[in-house]
Coordinates of C-alpha atoms and ligand atoms in Angstrom, one line a residue:
M1 CA 9.6 51.1 8.7
S2 CA 10.4 48.7 5.9
A3 CA 7.9 46.8 3.9
A4 CA 9.7 43.1 5.9
A5 CA 8.9 44.7 9.1
A6 CA 5.5 46.1 8.6
F7 CA 4.7 42.8 7.9
A8 CA 6.8 41.4 10.9
A9 CA 4.7 43.8 12.8
E10 CA 1.3 42.8 11.5
P11 CA -0.6 41.7 14.4
A12 CA -1.1 37.3 14.7
T13 CA -5.1 36.4 13.5
P14 CA -4.9 32.5 13.3
A15 CA -8.5 31.2 12.8
A16 CA -9.5 29.1 15.9
P17 CA -9.0 26.1 15.7
R18 CA -12.0 24.3 15.3
L19 CA -12.2 21.2 17.1
V20 CA -13.9 18.4 16.6
Y21 CA -15.1 15.5 19.4
V22 CA -15.1 11.8 18.3
K23 CA -17.0 9.4 20.6
A24 CA -15.8 6.3 20.2
A25 CA -17.1 3.4 22.6
R26 CA -14.9 1.0 21.5
L27 CA -11.4 2.3 20.6
L28 CA -8.5 0.2 19.0
D29 CA -4.9 0.7 20.3
P30 CA -3.1 -1.3 17.5
K31 CA 0.0 0.4 19.3
S32 CA -0.9 -1.6 23.4
G33 CA -2.6 -4.5 21.7
T34 CA -5.9 -3.2 23.1
V35 CA -9.3 -2.0 22.5
L36 CA -10.4 1.1 25.4
P37 CA -14.0 1.4 26.0
D38 CA -15.7 4.7 25.9
Q39 CA -12.9 7.7 24.7
V40 CA -13.4 11.2 23.1
I41 CA -10.6 11.8 20.1
T42 CA -9.9 15.3 20.3
I43 CA -9.6 16.4 16.3
E44 CA -7.8 19.6 15.6
G45 CA -7.4 20.9 11.8
D46 CA -5.6 17.8 10.5
H47 CA -4.1 15.8 13.1
V48 CA -5.7 14.3 16.5
K49 CA -4.6 16.5 19.1
A50 CA -5.6 14.1 22.8
V51 CA -7.5 10.8 23.3
S52 CA -9.2 10.8 27.0
A53 CA -12.4 8.7 28.5
L54 CA -15.4 9.9 28.0
A55 CA -15.9 10.3 31.7
A56 CA -12.9 12.6 32.2
T57 CA -13.7 15.0 29.4
T58 CA -15.9 18.1 29.5
L59 CA -17.2 19.1 25.8
P60 CA -17.9 22.4 26.0
A61 CA -21.4 23.1 24.8
D62 CA -21.7 23.8 21.4
A63 CA -19.1 20.7 21.0
H64 CA -19.2 19.7 17.4
V65 CA -19.0 16.2 18.0
I66 CA -19.5 12.8 15.4
D67 CA -20.8 10.1 17.9
L68 CA -20.1 6.4 16.2
G69 CA -22.0 4.6 18.4
N70 CA -21.0 1.0 18.9
A71 CA -18.6 0.6 16.5
T72 CA -15.3 0.2 16.9
V73 CA -12.4 2.8 16.0
L74 CA -9.6 2.2 15.2
P75 CA -6.8 3.8 13.5
G76 CA -6.9 4.2 9.4
L77 CA -5.8 1.5 7.5
I78 CA -2.5 1.2 5.5
D79 CA -1.6 -0.8 2.7
C80 CA 2.4 -0.8 1.8
H81 CA 1.9 -2.6 -1.9
T82 CA -0.4 -1.2 -4.3
H83 CA -0.6 -0.4 -8.2
V84 CA -3.7 2.2 -7.2
T85 CA -3.3 3.5 -11.0
S86 CA -4.5 0.7 -12.7
Q87 CA -6.8 -2.6 -13.3
P88 CA -6.8 -5.4 -15.1
E89 CA -9.6 -5.4 -18.1
N90 CA -8.1 -7.5 -20.5
F91 CA -4.7 -8.6 -21.0
Y92 CA -4.4 -7.5 -24.4
E93 CA -6.8 -4.8 -24.8
D94 CA -4.7 -3.1 -21.5
L95 CA -1.5 -3.7 -23.3
F96 CA -2.2 -2.7 -27.1
R97 CA -5.4 -0.5 -26.9
K98 CA -5.0 1.3 -23.8
S99 CA -2.4 3.8 -23.1
P100 CA -1.2 6.2 -20.1
I101 CA -3.3 8.4 -20.4
D102 CA -6.4 5.9 -19.5
E103 CA -4.3 5.1 -16.2
A104 CA -4.3 9.4 -15.4
T105 CA -8.1 9.5 -16.4
T106 CA -9.0 5.9 -14.4
S107 CA -7.1 5.9 -11.4
H108 CA -8.6 8.8 -9.3
L109 CA -12.1 6.4 -8.9
Y110 CA -9.1 4.0 -8.3
A111 CA -7.3 6.1 -5.2
R112 CA -11.6 6.8 -4.2
R113 CA -12.5 3.4 -3.3
T114 CA -9.1 2.8 -2.0
L115 CA -9.9 5.5 0.4
L116 CA -13.5 4.5 1.1
A117 CA -12.6 0.8 2.1
G118 CA -11.0 2.3 4.8
F119 CA -7.3 2.7 3.9
T120 CA -6.2 6.4 4.1
T121 CA -2.7 5.5 2.9
I122 CA -1.0 3.3 0.5
R123 CA 2.5 2.8 -0.5
N124 CA 1.8 2.3 -4.3
V125 CA 5.0 -0.2 -5.5
G126 CA 5.3 0.1 -9.3
A127 CA 3.6 2.5 -11.8
G128 CA 5.0 3.2 -15.4
N129 CA 5.2 7.1 -16.7
Y130 CA 4.6 8.6 -13.8
V131 CA 0.9 8.7 -13.4
D132 CA 1.5 7.8 -9.9
F133 CA 3.1 11.1 -8.9
A134 CA 0.7 13.2 -10.6
L135 CA -2.2 11.2 -8.6
R136 CA 0.0 11.8 -5.5
R137 CA -0.5 15.9 -6.5
A138 CA -3.7 15.9 -7.2
I139 CA -4.7 14.4 -3.9
E140 CA -2.3 15.8 -1.8
K141 CA -3.9 19.1 -3.1
G142 CA -7.3 18.3 -2.2
E143 CA -8.5 17.8 -5.9
V144 CA -9.2 14.6 -5.8
A145 CA -10.3 11.8 -2.9
G146 CA -7.5 9.5 -2.0
P147 CA -5.5 7.6 0.6
R148 CA -2.2 9.4 1.3
M149 CA 1.1 8.4 -0.9
Q150 CA 3.8 7.4 -1.0
A151 CA 4.3 6.0 -4.5
S152 CA 7.8 4.9 -6.0
G153 CA 7.0 6.1 -10.1
P154 CA 8.8 2.6 -12.5
A155 CA 10.0 -0.2 -11.0
L156 CA 13.7 -1.5 -11.9
S157 CA 13.7 -4.6 -13.7
A158 CA 16.2 -6.2 -15.6
T159 CA 15.5 -6.6 -19.6
G160 CA 13.3 -9.5 -20.0
G161 CA 12.6 -8.6 -16.6
H162 CA 9.3 -9.0 -14.6
G163 CA 8.7 -4.7 -15.3
D164 CA 9.8 -5.5 -19.5
L165 CA 7.4 -6.4 -21.8
N166 CA 8.4 -9.5 -22.6
G167 CA 7.0 -12.5 -25.1
M168 CA 6.0 -10.3 -28.1
S169 CA 8.1 -10.1 -31.4
P170 CA 11.5 -7.6 -30.7
Y171 CA 9.4 -4.8 -33.1
V172 CA 6.7 -4.0 -30.0
R173 CA 7.6 -1.0 -28.6
F174 CA 5.4 1.1 -26.7
E175 CA 6.9 4.9 -28.4
G176 CA 7.9 7.0 -25.5
D177 CA 7.4 4.9 -22.3
I178 CA 8.6 5.3 -18.9
N179 CA 9.5 2.4 -17.5
G180 CA 12.0 0.7 -15.3
V181 CA 14.4 -1.7 -17.2
A182 CA 18.0 -1.1 -16.4
D183 CA 20.7 -3.1 -16.3
G184 CA 24.0 -3.1 -14.3
V185 CA 25.3 -0.6 -11.7
D186 CA 25.9 2.2 -13.5
A187 CA 22.5 2.0 -14.6
V188 CA 20.4 1.4 -11.8
R189 CA 22.3 4.1 -10.5
K190 CA 20.8 6.6 -12.3
K191 CA 17.1 4.9 -12.7
V192 CA 17.2 5.2 -9.2
R193 CA 18.2 8.8 -9.7
E194 CA 15.7 10.1 -12.4
N195 CA 12.7 8.3 -10.5
I196 CA 13.9 10.2 -7.2
K197 CA 14.0 13.3 -9.0
Y198 CA 10.6 12.9 -10.3
G199 CA 9.1 12.6 -7.2
A200 CA 9.8 8.6 -6.2
D201 CA 9.4 8.4 -2.0
V202 CA 10.7 4.6 -2.5
I203 CA 12.5 2.8 -4.7
K204 CA 11.1 -0.5 -6.1
M205 CA 13.1 -2.8 -7.3
L206 CA 11.9 -6.3 -9.0
A207 CA 15.0 -8.8 -7.4
T208 CA 13.3 -11.8 -8.8
A209 CA 10.8 -13.0 -12.0
G210 CA 7.2 -12.7 -11.4
V211 CA 4.2 -14.1 -11.9
L212 CA 2.3 -11.4 -14.3
S213 CA 4.6 -11.3 -16.7
E214 CA 5.5 -13.9 -19.4
E215 CA 9.8 -14.4 -19.0
E216 CA 9.6 -18.2 -17.7
S217 CA 10.9 -18.2 -14.3
V218 CA 8.3 -17.2 -11.5
G219 CA 11.6 -17.0 -8.7
A220 CA 14.6 -17.1 -10.5
P221 CA 16.8 -13.9 -9.4
Q222 CA 17.1 -11.5 -12.3
Y223 CA 19.8 -8.8 -10.9
Q224 CA 22.8 -9.8 -10.0
L225 CA 23.7 -9.1 -6.0
D226 CA 26.0 -5.9 -6.7
E227 CA 23.4 -4.4 -9.1
M228 CA 20.5 -4.7 -5.7
K229 CA 23.8 -3.2 -3.8
A230 CA 23.7 -0.1 -5.7
I231 CA 19.7 0.3 -6.0
V232 CA 19.7 0.1 -2.0
E233 CA 23.1 2.6 -1.6
E234 CA 22.0 4.7 -4.2
A235 CA 18.4 5.4 -2.6
A236 CA 19.7 6.0 0.8
L237 CA 21.8 8.7 -0.2
W238 CA 18.6 10.5 -1.2
G239 CA 16.8 9.4 2.3
R240 CA 14.3 6.8 0.0
K241 CA 13.4 2.9 1.7
V242 CA 14.0 0.3 -1.2
A243 CA 10.5 -2.8 -1.8
A244 CA 12.3 -5.7 -3.5
H245 CA 9.7 -8.1 -5.4
A246 CA 11.1 -11.3 -4.7
H247 CA 9.2 -15.2 -5.2
G248 CA 12.1 -17.1 -5.5
A249 CA 14.4 -18.1 -1.8
E250 CA 17.6 -17.1 -3.8
G251 CA 16.7 -13.8 -5.1
I252 CA 14.8 -13.2 -1.3
K253 CA 18.2 -13.9 0.2
M254 CA 20.1 -11.4 -1.9
A255 CA 17.5 -8.4 -1.5
I256 CA 17.7 -9.0 2.3
K257 CA 21.9 -9.4 2.1
A258 CA 21.1 -6.1 -0.2
G259 CA 20.2 -4.1 2.6
V260 CA 15.8 -3.7 1.0
A261 CA 13.6 -2.5 3.6
S262 CA 11.1 -5.3 2.9
V263 CA 10.6 -8.5 0.2
E264 CA 7.2 -8.3 -1.2
H265 CA 5.5 -11.6 -1.9
S266 CA 7.9 -13.7 -0.5
S267 CA 6.4 -17.0 -2.3
F268 CA 9.6 -19.3 -1.8
I269 CA 11.4 -18.1 1.3
D270 CA 12.7 -20.9 3.2
D271 CA 14.7 -21.2 6.6
E272 CA 17.4 -19.1 5.6
G273 CA 15.3 -16.7 4.4
I274 CA 13.1 -16.3 7.4
K275 CA 16.4 -16.1 9.4
L276 CA 18.0 -13.3 7.5
A277 CA 15.1 -11.2 7.4
L278 CA 15.0 -11.7 11.7
E279 CA 19.0 -10.8 11.6
H280 CA 17.7 -7.9 9.3
G281 CA 14.8 -6.4 10.5
T282 CA 13.1 -6.5 7.1
Y283 CA 9.8 -6.2 6.9
L284 CA 7.8 -9.2 4.7
V285 CA 5.0 -8.4 2.8
F286 CA 2.5 -11.8 1.6
D287 CA 0.2 -10.8 -0.7
I288 CA -1.8 -13.5 0.0
Y289 CA -5.7 -12.8 -0.7
N290 CA -4.8 -12.0 -4.5
D291 CA -4.2 -15.7 -5.5
D292 CA -8.3 -16.2 -5.2
Y293 CA -9.0 -14.0 -7.8
I294 CA -6.3 -14.7 -10.2
L295 CA -7.0 -18.3 -10.2
A296 CA -11.1 -17.4 -10.2
E297 CA -10.8 -14.3 -12.8
Y298 CA -8.0 -14.1 -14.9
S299 CA -8.6 -16.6 -17.4
R300 CA -11.8 -14.7 -18.6
L301 CA -9.8 -11.6 -18.5
G302 CA -7.2 -13.1 -21.2
Y303 CA -4.3 -13.9 -19.4
P304 CA -1.9 -16.7 -21.5
D305 CA -2.0 -20.1 -19.8
K306 CA 1.6 -19.2 -19.4
I307 CA 0.6 -16.7 -16.5
I308 CA -1.7 -18.5 -14.8
E309 CA 0.4 -21.7 -14.5
K310 CA 2.6 -19.7 -12.7
E311 CA 0.1 -18.4 -10.5
R312 CA -1.0 -22.3 -9.5
K313 CA 2.8 -22.9 -8.4
V314 CA 2.8 -20.2 -6.3
G315 CA 0.0 -19.7 -4.1
R316 CA -0.6 -21.9 -1.8
T317 CA 3.6 -22.2 -1.0
Q318 CA 3.0 -18.1 -0.6
R319 CA 0.0 -19.2 2.4
E320 CA 2.3 -21.7 3.5
N321 CA 5.3 -19.7 4.0
F322 CA 3.0 -17.3 5.4
A323 CA 1.6 -19.3 8.3
R324 CA 5.6 -20.2 8.8
A325 CA 7.6 -16.6 9.2
V326 CA 4.8 -15.7 11.4
K327 CA 5.7 -18.9 13.7
A328 CA 8.9 -17.0 13.6
G329 CA 8.2 -13.9 14.2
C330 CA 9.1 -11.8 11.1
K331 CA 8.3 -8.2 10.9
M332 CA 5.0 -8.5 8.4
A333 CA 3.1 -5.3 7.1
Y334 CA 0.0 -5.4 5.2
G335 CA 0.4 -5.8 1.2
T336 CA -2.1 -6.8 -1.0
D337 CA -1.0 -5.8 -4.7
S338 CA -4.4 -4.3 -4.8
G339 CA -4.7 -3.7 -8.2
V340 CA -4.0 -7.0 -9.6
Y341 CA -7.5 -7.5 -8.2
P342 CA -10.0 -4.6 -7.7
H343 CA -9.4 -1.4 -5.9
G344 CA -11.5 -1.2 -2.7
W345 CA -10.8 -4.9 -2.0
N346 CA -8.5 -4.1 0.1
G347 CA -9.7 -5.5 3.1
K348 CA -10.0 -9.0 1.9
Q349 CA -6.5 -10.0 3.2
F350 CA -7.0 -9.9 7.0
F351 CA -9.1 -13.4 6.3
H352 CA -6.2 -14.7 5.1
M353 CA -3.8 -13.5 7.6
V354 CA -6.1 -14.9 10.3
K355 CA -7.0 -18.0 8.6
W356 CA -2.5 -18.9 8.0
G357 CA -1.8 -18.0 11.5
M358 CA -2.0 -14.2 12.8
T359 CA -4.4 -13.0 15.2
P360 CA -7.0 -10.6 14.4
M361 CA -5.0 -7.9 16.3
Q362 CA -1.7 -8.9 14.5
A363 CA -3.6 -8.3 11.5
I364 CA -4.4 -5.2 12.5
Q365 CA -1.1 -4.2 13.7
A366 CA 0.8 -5.3 10.4
A367 CA -2.2 -2.9 8.4
T368 CA -1.1 0.0 11.5
V369 CA 1.4 0.1 13.1
N370 CA 4.4 -1.6 11.3
A371 CA 3.1 -0.5 7.9
A372 CA 3.8 3.0 9.4
D373 CA 7.4 1.7 10.4
L374 CA 8.0 0.4 7.3
L375 CA 7.1 3.6 5.4
G376 CA 9.5 4.9 8.0
W377 CA 5.4 7.6 8.6
Q378 CA 5.4 5.7 12.6
T379 CA 4.6 9.2 14.2
K380 CA 2.5 10.1 11.7
V381 CA 0.3 7.6 10.5
G382 CA -1.0 4.2 11.9
Q383 CA -2.2 4.6 15.1
I384 CA -4.7 7.4 16.7
A385 CA -2.6 9.8 19.2
P386 CA -1.6 13.5 20.0
G387 CA 0.6 15.1 17.0
F388 CA -0.9 11.6 15.0
Y389 CA -3.2 12.9 11.4
A390 CA -6.5 12.3 12.5
D391 CA -7.0 9.3 10.0
L392 CA -9.6 7.3 11.7
I393 CA -11.9 4.4 10.1
A394 CA -14.9 2.7 12.4
V395 CA -16.6 -0.7 11.8
K396 CA -20.2 -2.3 12.6
G397 CA -18.8 -5.3 14.8
D398 CA -16.0 -6.2 16.8
P399 CA -13.0 -6.7 14.5
L400 CA -10.6 -9.1 17.2
A401 CA -14.4 -12.0 17.0
D402 CA -14.6 -11.2 12.9
V403 CA -12.4 -10.0 11.0
T404 CA -14.0 -9.8 8.2
V405 CA -15.7 -7.2 9.2
L406 CA -13.5 -4.9 8.2
E407 CA -14.1 -5.4 4.7
K408 CA -16.9 -3.0 5.1
V409 CA -16.4 -0.1 6.3
D410 CA -18.8 2.6 7.5
F411 CA -16.9 5.7 8.5
V412 CA -13.5 6.9 6.8
M413 CA -11.8 9.9 8.2
K414 CA -8.4 11.4 6.5
G415 CA -6.4 14.3 7.9
G416 CA -10.4 15.6 9.8
E417 CA -12.3 15.2 6.6
V418 CA -15.3 12.0 7.2
Y419 CA -14.9 10.9 3.4
R420 CA -17.7 8.0 4.3
D421 CA -20.3 7.7 7.0
R422 CA -23.0 5.7 7.8
L423 CA -23.3 5.5 11.3
A424 CA -23.5 9.4 12.6
G425 CA -25.1 11.6 9.8
Q426 CA -21.7 13.5 8.7
P427 CA -21.6 14.9 5.5
V428 CA -18.6 14.0 3.6
K429 CA -16.1 15.9 2.5
Q430 CA -17.0 17.0 -1.6
F431 CA -14.8 17.5 -4.7
E432 CA -16.6 20.0 -6.7
Ligands
LIG501 N1 2.6 -9.2 -9.3 C1 3.0 -10.1 -8.6 C2 3.7 -11.0 -9.7 O1 3.1 -10.5 -10.7 C3 1.6 -11.1 -8.4 C4 1.7 -12.1 -7.9 C5 0.3 -12.9 -7.4 N2 0.2 -13.9 -6.7 C6 0.3 -14.2 -5.4 N3 0.4 -15.2 -5.1 N4 0.3 -13.5 -4.5 O2 4.3 -11.4 -9.5

């Protein structure tokens, strides 16, 4: 018998899968938009095996049961716009006294805070020097506690654009910096390929000017339509979607016409932009919490006045336009731009989304089923249903009555492992 045949003949002895039963008095199902009373979620390994009514479920005598009491159980939340590798402390110090090594050393803390806040999946749209790919690898290997991650690597930016180093002497360069600056159809195609080569799951493009950068405008387009189209087309060739940062009305429309999957920020979207987004099925990701944080903290953090001024132009209008887009029925996914404000505060945006026109259920859907759809992970995350990852969270109170209870998540399970538990006394996963 050949070695291969002997190997094939080995009797298969898979370890009996350990089933875990989670009792949920209130199970919020964003797919149907309902809350189901008294359910049992059966978990096998890292995924959900079944969801059934408690009354109709026989639990084995020695069953491992996690009873979450009266808490509301819901799928792990998804933030479609994070920058988990960094967090601002001081504008000039961050720029000149730190290096990518600092980011690489501290990003695991931010990933952990994000996960413990109930965000079991993130789409990280923009990180320099591929730090995001390294972080994702460590999380996937189980070496670091963090959410499931889609990562973009460096955001594609025009020279002088939102992703370039602006406002400095022409002699200021960061040696070896891996960024996303690329101009012209050929160069942007190459940059897309390069990002994918090193690990990009998604491509981030800076379609317009931004707030937290020193170019003059806050919303002018920064790529030509042919460059935007080339980015989307090239990404599609490699099976990747494109997320476009766009504040200004014109750049938003160009990005939608180019075929991006989502427009980030969407601040000055006009009626035509809303109409185009509806026609193309483009997701809008409005980061409508961080205005509060920037206006309250960024002067203290040493940001140039120019930047604070830009934020003043964006904040309120963006919220008003969020309300218009909700009314118009645009596809919306939850994305916060965490990393502009402290990681772990990702849940604070729910309040604003409800204040500006969503029902609490719509806001939760934006952060679960819609977000999963945007990520292309609609059969993996965003629901507690058979075959999905066992990513679930629980909160005390009723998020449909008061959505801010999602700011304090008391139980977090990702892939069947418990990472936080203030409800049922379960041991949490250790990293040693
Ligand atoms: N990263 C974004 C930018 O610099 C942040 C915008 C924050 N402000 C806001 N109102 N959403 O453009």
